């Protein structure tokens, strides 16, 4: 059983969305927020996730964190911090790297299953 590549792509783009603070307007007035959204961005790697999709992934990960804090923490840390290696995450959670890898794979599979269930319910 393999994880859908679209799920990995969504998780990766969710991580970029988190790092860039796309969901949280960082402006003092409403006009600044409007101008920020209208002006074209000169990003090297444009986002390929809508706020709605990112919020959906965010809520799925929040459910996972509540259900299994270790698995959710590893998954969240891996995708939301761009430069973290497995070794750094294993140190952060004080567990062997192989366990971190298994938790990450399990978390990805869990998110994939939730997305698949949502897709089946919508069809």
Short mmCIF file of N, CA and C in Angstrom, two decimals:
data_model
loop_
_atom_site.label_atom_id
_atom_site.label_comp_id
_atom_site.label_asym_id
_atom_site.label_seq_id
_atom_site.Cartn_x
_atom_site.Cartn_y
_atom_site.Cartn_z
N UNK A 1 0.84 -1.17 0.00
CA UNK A 1 0.00 0.00 0.00
C UNK A 1 0.89 1.24 0.00
N UNK A 2 0.70 2.10 -0.98
CA UNK A 2 1.52 3.30 -1.05
C UNK A 2 0.66 4.54 -0.79
N UNK A 3 1.32 5.55 -0.31
CA UNK A 3 0.63 6.80 -0.01
C UNK A 3 0.50 7.60 -1.30
N UNK A 4 -0.64 8.18 -1.48
CA UNK A 4 -0.92 8.99 -2.65
C UNK A 4 0.08 10.16 -2.72
N UNK A 5 0.67 10.37 -3.89
CA UNK A 5 1.63 11.47 -4.05
C UNK A 5 0.96 12.82 -3.81
N UNK A 6 -0.32 12.89 -4.09
CA UNK A 6 -1.05 14.14 -3.87
C UNK A 6 -1.09 14.49 -2.38
N UNK A 7 -1.16 13.48 -1.52
CA UNK A 7 -1.15 13.71 -0.07
C UNK A 7 0.19 14.29 0.36
N UNK A 8 1.28 13.73 -0.14
CA UNK A 8 2.62 14.24 0.19
C UNK A 8 2.75 15.67 -0.32
N UNK A 9 2.25 15.93 -1.51
CA UNK A 9 2.29 17.27 -2.09
C UNK A 9 1.49 18.26 -1.23
N UNK A 10 0.30 17.84 -0.79
CA UNK A 10 -0.51 18.70 0.08
C UNK A 10 0.21 18.99 1.39
N UNK A 11 0.81 17.96 1.98
CA UNK A 11 1.54 18.15 3.24
C UNK A 11 2.72 19.09 3.05
N UNK A 12 3.45 18.93 1.96
CA UNK A 12 4.60 19.81 1.68
C UNK A 12 4.15 21.26 1.50
N UNK A 13 3.09 21.44 0.73
CA UNK A 13 2.59 22.79 0.51
C UNK A 13 1.96 23.37 1.77
N UNK A 14 1.37 22.53 2.60
CA UNK A 14 0.85 22.98 3.89
C UNK A 14 2.02 23.51 4.74
N UNK A 15 3.15 22.80 4.71
CA UNK A 15 4.32 23.23 5.46
C UNK A 15 4.81 24.59 4.98
N UNK A 16 4.83 24.81 3.66
CA UNK A 16 5.22 26.12 3.12
C UNK A 16 4.23 27.19 3.57
N UNK A 17 2.96 26.83 3.53
CA UNK A 17 1.89 27.76 3.93
C UNK A 17 2.07 28.18 5.39
N UNK A 18 2.42 27.20 6.24
CA UNK A 18 2.66 27.49 7.66
C UNK A 18 3.88 28.40 7.82
N UNK A 19 4.97 28.05 7.13
CA UNK A 19 6.21 28.83 7.27
C UNK A 19 6.07 30.26 6.78
N UNK A 20 5.27 30.45 5.73
CA UNK A 20 5.11 31.78 5.16
C UNK A 20 4.01 32.58 5.83
N UNK A 21 3.27 31.95 6.72
CA UNK A 21 2.21 32.67 7.42
C UNK A 21 1.11 33.14 6.50
N UNK A 22 0.84 32.36 5.45
CA UNK A 22 -0.16 32.76 4.46
C UNK A 22 -1.56 32.89 5.06
N UNK A 23 -1.89 32.08 6.02
CA UNK A 23 -3.23 32.10 6.56
C UNK A 23 -3.49 33.24 7.52
N UNK A 24 -2.43 33.89 7.97
CA UNK A 24 -2.57 34.96 8.96
C UNK A 24 -2.14 36.27 8.33
N UNK A 25 -3.09 37.20 8.12
CA UNK A 25 -2.68 38.48 7.53
C UNK A 25 -1.76 39.25 8.47
N UNK A 26 -0.66 39.74 7.96
CA UNK A 26 0.30 40.49 8.77
C UNK A 26 0.31 41.94 8.29
N UNK A 27 -0.79 42.62 8.52
CA UNK A 27 -0.89 44.01 8.13
C UNK A 27 -1.71 44.76 9.16
N UNK A 28 -1.48 46.05 9.22
CA UNK A 28 -2.11 46.87 10.26
C UNK A 28 -3.54 47.27 9.89
N UNK A 29 -3.80 47.50 8.62
CA UNK A 29 -5.13 47.94 8.21
C UNK A 29 -5.71 46.98 7.18
N UNK A 30 -7.00 47.11 6.95
CA UNK A 30 -7.64 46.27 5.93
C UNK A 30 -7.11 46.60 4.54
N UNK A 31 -6.82 47.88 4.30
CA UNK A 31 -6.30 48.28 2.99
C UNK A 31 -4.95 47.62 2.72
N UNK A 32 -4.08 47.54 3.73
CA UNK A 32 -2.80 46.86 3.55
C UNK A 32 -3.01 45.40 3.19
N UNK A 33 -4.00 44.76 3.82
CA UNK A 33 -4.28 43.34 3.52
C UNK A 33 -4.76 43.19 2.08
N UNK A 34 -5.62 44.11 1.63
CA UNK A 34 -6.13 44.05 0.26
C UNK A 34 -4.99 44.25 -0.73
N UNK A 35 -4.15 45.26 -0.48
CA UNK A 35 -3.02 45.51 -1.37
C UNK A 35 -2.05 44.33 -1.39
N UNK A 36 -1.83 43.71 -0.24
CA UNK A 36 -0.93 42.55 -0.16
C UNK A 36 -1.44 41.41 -1.04
N UNK A 37 -2.77 41.22 -1.04
CA UNK A 37 -3.36 40.13 -1.82
C UNK A 37 -3.41 40.43 -3.31
N UNK A 38 -3.48 41.73 -3.68
CA UNK A 38 -3.59 42.12 -5.08
C UNK A 38 -2.23 42.17 -5.76
N UNK A 39 -1.21 42.64 -5.05
CA UNK A 39 0.11 42.77 -5.65
C UNK A 39 0.70 41.41 -5.97
N UNK A 40 1.28 41.27 -7.17
CA UNK A 40 1.88 39.98 -7.53
C UNK A 40 3.10 39.68 -6.67
N UNK A 41 3.27 38.43 -6.35
CA UNK A 41 4.40 37.98 -5.54
C UNK A 41 5.49 37.48 -6.47
N UNK A 42 6.72 37.81 -6.15
CA UNK A 42 7.85 37.32 -6.93
C UNK A 42 8.52 36.19 -6.18
N UNK A 43 7.81 35.07 -6.04
CA UNK A 43 8.36 33.92 -5.32
C UNK A 43 9.00 32.97 -6.31
N UNK A 44 10.10 32.36 -5.91
CA UNK A 44 10.74 31.35 -6.75
C UNK A 44 9.89 30.09 -6.81
N UNK A 45 9.30 29.72 -5.70
CA UNK A 45 8.52 28.49 -5.62
C UNK A 45 7.09 28.86 -5.20
N UNK A 46 6.22 29.14 -6.18
CA UNK A 46 4.89 29.59 -5.82
C UNK A 46 4.10 28.51 -5.07
N UNK A 47 3.22 28.97 -4.23
CA UNK A 47 2.40 28.04 -3.45
C UNK A 47 1.41 27.35 -4.39
N UNK A 48 1.18 26.11 -4.14
CA UNK A 48 0.22 25.36 -4.93
C UNK A 48 -0.86 24.79 -4.01
N UNK A 49 -1.28 25.60 -3.05
CA UNK A 49 -2.31 25.16 -2.13
C UNK A 49 -3.20 26.36 -1.81
N UNK A 50 -4.48 26.13 -1.79
CA UNK A 50 -5.39 27.20 -1.44
C UNK A 50 -5.48 27.29 0.08
N UNK A 51 -5.96 28.41 0.57
CA UNK A 51 -6.15 28.55 2.01
C UNK A 51 -7.12 27.49 2.52
N UNK A 52 -8.16 27.19 1.73
CA UNK A 52 -9.14 26.18 2.16
C UNK A 52 -8.50 24.81 2.32
N UNK A 53 -7.67 24.43 1.33
CA UNK A 53 -6.99 23.13 1.43
C UNK A 53 -6.00 23.11 2.59
N UNK A 54 -5.28 24.22 2.77
CA UNK A 54 -4.30 24.29 3.86
C UNK A 54 -5.00 24.21 5.21
N UNK A 55 -6.14 24.88 5.33
CA UNK A 55 -6.90 24.80 6.59
C UNK A 55 -7.45 23.40 6.82
N UNK A 56 -7.83 22.71 5.74
CA UNK A 56 -8.30 21.33 5.87
C UNK A 56 -7.16 20.44 6.38
N UNK A 57 -5.97 20.56 5.79
CA UNK A 57 -4.81 19.79 6.24
C UNK A 57 -4.48 20.16 7.69
N UNK A 58 -4.55 21.44 8.00
CA UNK A 58 -4.29 21.92 9.35
C UNK A 58 -5.24 21.25 10.36
N UNK A 59 -6.51 21.15 10.01
CA UNK A 59 -7.47 20.53 10.93
C UNK A 59 -7.25 19.02 11.04
N UNK A 60 -6.85 18.39 9.95
CA UNK A 60 -6.54 16.95 9.99
C UNK A 60 -5.35 16.70 10.90
N UNK A 61 -4.32 17.53 10.79
CA UNK A 61 -3.14 17.36 11.63
C UNK A 61 -3.47 17.66 13.09
N UNK A 62 -4.35 18.63 13.31
CA UNK A 62 -4.78 18.94 14.69
C UNK A 62 -5.49 17.73 15.30
N UNK A 63 -6.33 17.05 14.50
CA UNK A 63 -7.00 15.83 14.98
C UNK A 63 -5.99 14.74 15.29
N UNK A 64 -4.98 14.62 14.43
CA UNK A 64 -3.94 13.61 14.66
C UNK A 64 -3.15 13.93 15.93
N UNK A 65 -2.84 15.20 16.14
CA UNK A 65 -2.13 15.61 17.35
C UNK A 65 -2.92 15.25 18.61
N UNK A 66 -4.22 15.38 18.53
CA UNK A 66 -5.08 15.05 19.67
C UNK A 66 -5.14 13.53 19.86
N UNK A 67 -5.20 12.80 18.76
CA UNK A 67 -5.33 11.34 18.80
C UNK A 67 -4.02 10.65 19.17
N UNK A 68 -2.93 11.10 18.57
CA UNK A 68 -1.61 10.51 18.81
C UNK A 68 -0.57 11.63 18.79
N UNK A 69 -0.31 12.24 19.95
CA UNK A 69 0.58 13.40 20.01
C UNK A 69 1.98 13.17 19.43
N UNK A 70 2.55 11.99 19.65
CA UNK A 70 3.89 11.71 19.11
C UNK A 70 3.87 11.73 17.58
N UNK A 71 2.94 10.99 17.00
CA UNK A 71 2.85 10.89 15.54
C UNK A 71 2.53 12.26 14.94
N UNK A 72 1.57 12.95 15.52
CA UNK A 72 1.21 14.27 15.02
C UNK A 72 2.34 15.26 15.16
N UNK A 73 3.06 15.18 16.26
CA UNK A 73 4.18 16.09 16.48
C UNK A 73 5.29 15.88 15.48
N UNK A 74 5.62 14.63 15.22
CA UNK A 74 6.68 14.32 14.25
C UNK A 74 6.25 14.79 12.85
N UNK A 75 5.03 14.47 12.46
CA UNK A 75 4.53 14.86 11.13
C UNK A 75 4.52 16.38 10.99
N UNK A 76 3.99 17.04 11.98
CA UNK A 76 3.90 18.51 11.96
C UNK A 76 5.29 19.14 11.91
N UNK A 77 6.19 18.66 12.73
CA UNK A 77 7.55 19.22 12.77
C UNK A 77 8.28 18.98 11.46
N UNK A 78 8.13 17.78 10.89
CA UNK A 78 8.82 17.45 9.65
C UNK A 78 8.39 18.37 8.51
N UNK A 79 7.08 18.58 8.36
CA UNK A 79 6.60 19.37 7.23
C UNK A 79 6.61 20.88 7.49
N UNK A 80 6.47 21.30 8.75
CA UNK A 80 6.41 22.74 8.99
C UNK A 80 7.78 23.38 9.17
N UNK A 81 8.82 22.60 9.41
CA UNK A 81 10.16 23.16 9.52
C UNK A 81 10.98 22.67 8.34
N UNK A 82 11.34 23.58 7.50
CA UNK A 82 11.96 23.26 6.20
C UNK A 82 13.32 22.56 6.33
N UNK A 83 14.11 22.95 7.30
CA UNK A 83 15.48 22.47 7.35
C UNK A 83 15.72 21.30 8.31
N UNK A 84 14.68 20.77 8.91
CA UNK A 84 14.86 19.71 9.90
C UNK A 84 15.20 18.38 9.23
N UNK A 85 16.22 17.74 9.71
CA UNK A 85 16.56 16.39 9.25
C UNK A 85 15.93 15.40 10.22
N UNK A 86 15.90 14.15 9.82
CA UNK A 86 15.37 13.10 10.70
C UNK A 86 16.17 13.06 12.00
N UNK A 87 17.46 13.26 11.88
CA UNK A 87 18.32 13.23 13.05
C UNK A 87 17.95 14.36 14.03
N UNK A 88 17.72 15.56 13.49
CA UNK A 88 17.35 16.69 14.34
C UNK A 88 15.99 16.47 15.00
N UNK A 89 15.06 15.92 14.24
CA UNK A 89 13.73 15.66 14.80
C UNK A 89 13.82 14.56 15.86
N UNK A 90 14.65 13.55 15.63
CA UNK A 90 14.79 12.48 16.63
C UNK A 90 15.40 13.03 17.92
N UNK A 91 16.33 13.97 17.80
CA UNK A 91 16.88 14.62 18.99
C UNK A 91 15.83 15.46 19.70
N UNK A 92 15.03 16.16 18.92
CA UNK A 92 14.00 17.02 19.48
C UNK A 92 12.98 16.22 20.29
N UNK A 93 12.60 15.05 19.75
CA UNK A 93 11.61 14.22 20.43
C UNK A 93 12.25 13.17 21.33
N UNK A 94 13.58 13.14 21.37
CA UNK A 94 14.33 12.21 22.20
C UNK A 94 13.91 10.76 21.95
N UNK A 95 14.00 10.37 20.67
CA UNK A 95 13.69 9.00 20.28
C UNK A 95 14.58 8.59 19.12
N UNK A 96 14.74 7.30 18.91
CA UNK A 96 15.60 6.83 17.80
C UNK A 96 15.08 7.28 16.44
N UNK A 97 16.02 7.49 15.53
CA UNK A 97 15.65 7.95 14.19
C UNK A 97 14.71 6.98 13.49
N UNK A 98 14.90 5.70 13.68
CA UNK A 98 14.01 4.73 13.03
C UNK A 98 12.57 4.89 13.52
N UNK A 99 12.41 5.18 14.80
CA UNK A 99 11.05 5.41 15.33
C UNK A 99 10.44 6.67 14.72
N UNK A 100 11.24 7.72 14.56
CA UNK A 100 10.76 8.95 13.94
C UNK A 100 10.33 8.67 12.50
N UNK A 101 11.12 7.89 11.78
CA UNK A 101 10.77 7.55 10.39
C UNK A 101 9.46 6.77 10.33
N UNK A 102 9.28 5.82 11.26
CA UNK A 102 8.04 5.04 11.30
C UNK A 102 6.85 5.92 11.66
N UNK A 103 7.04 6.82 12.63
CA UNK A 103 5.96 7.73 13.01
C UNK A 103 5.58 8.66 11.86
N UNK A 104 6.59 9.14 11.14
CA UNK A 104 6.33 10.02 10.00
C UNK A 104 5.54 9.27 8.92
N UNK A 105 5.98 8.06 8.59
CA UNK A 105 5.28 7.27 7.57
C UNK A 105 3.86 6.95 8.02
N UNK A 106 3.69 6.63 9.29
CA UNK A 106 2.35 6.33 9.81
C UNK A 106 1.46 7.56 9.78
N UNK A 107 2.03 8.71 10.12
CA UNK A 107 1.27 9.96 10.09
C UNK A 107 0.84 10.33 8.67
N UNK A 108 1.74 10.13 7.72
CA UNK A 108 1.39 10.39 6.32
C UNK A 108 0.28 9.47 5.87
N UNK A 109 0.36 8.20 6.26
CA UNK A 109 -0.67 7.23 5.90
C UNK A 109 -2.01 7.60 6.55
N UNK A 110 -1.96 8.08 7.79
CA UNK A 110 -3.19 8.47 8.49
C UNK A 110 -3.85 9.64 7.78
N UNK A 111 -3.06 10.65 7.41
CA UNK A 111 -3.60 11.80 6.68
C UNK A 111 -4.16 11.34 5.34
N UNK A 112 -3.44 10.47 4.65
CA UNK A 112 -3.90 9.95 3.37
C UNK A 112 -5.25 9.23 3.53
N UNK A 113 -5.39 8.46 4.59
CA UNK A 113 -6.65 7.76 4.85
C UNK A 113 -7.80 8.72 5.11
N UNK A 114 -7.55 9.78 5.87
CA UNK A 114 -8.59 10.76 6.15
C UNK A 114 -8.99 11.46 4.85
N UNK A 115 -8.01 11.83 4.03
CA UNK A 115 -8.32 12.48 2.76
C UNK A 115 -9.09 11.56 1.83
N UNK A 116 -8.72 10.29 1.82
CA UNK A 116 -9.43 9.31 0.99
C UNK A 116 -10.87 9.16 1.46
N UNK A 117 -11.07 9.10 2.76
CA UNK A 117 -12.42 8.99 3.31
C UNK A 117 -13.25 10.22 2.95
N UNK A 118 -12.66 11.41 3.01
CA UNK A 118 -13.36 12.65 2.62
C UNK A 118 -13.74 12.58 1.15
N UNK A 119 -12.80 12.08 0.33
CA UNK A 119 -13.06 11.97 -1.09
C UNK A 119 -14.19 10.99 -1.39
N UNK A 120 -14.20 9.87 -0.67
CA UNK A 120 -15.26 8.86 -0.87
C UNK A 120 -16.62 9.40 -0.44
N UNK A 121 -16.64 10.20 0.63
CA UNK A 121 -17.90 10.75 1.11
C UNK A 121 -18.44 11.81 0.13
N UNK A 122 -17.53 12.52 -0.53
CA UNK A 122 -17.94 13.56 -1.47
C UNK A 122 -18.46 12.97 -2.79
N UNK A 123 -18.02 11.77 -3.11
CA UNK A 123 -18.42 11.15 -4.39
C UNK A 123 -19.81 10.56 -4.34
#
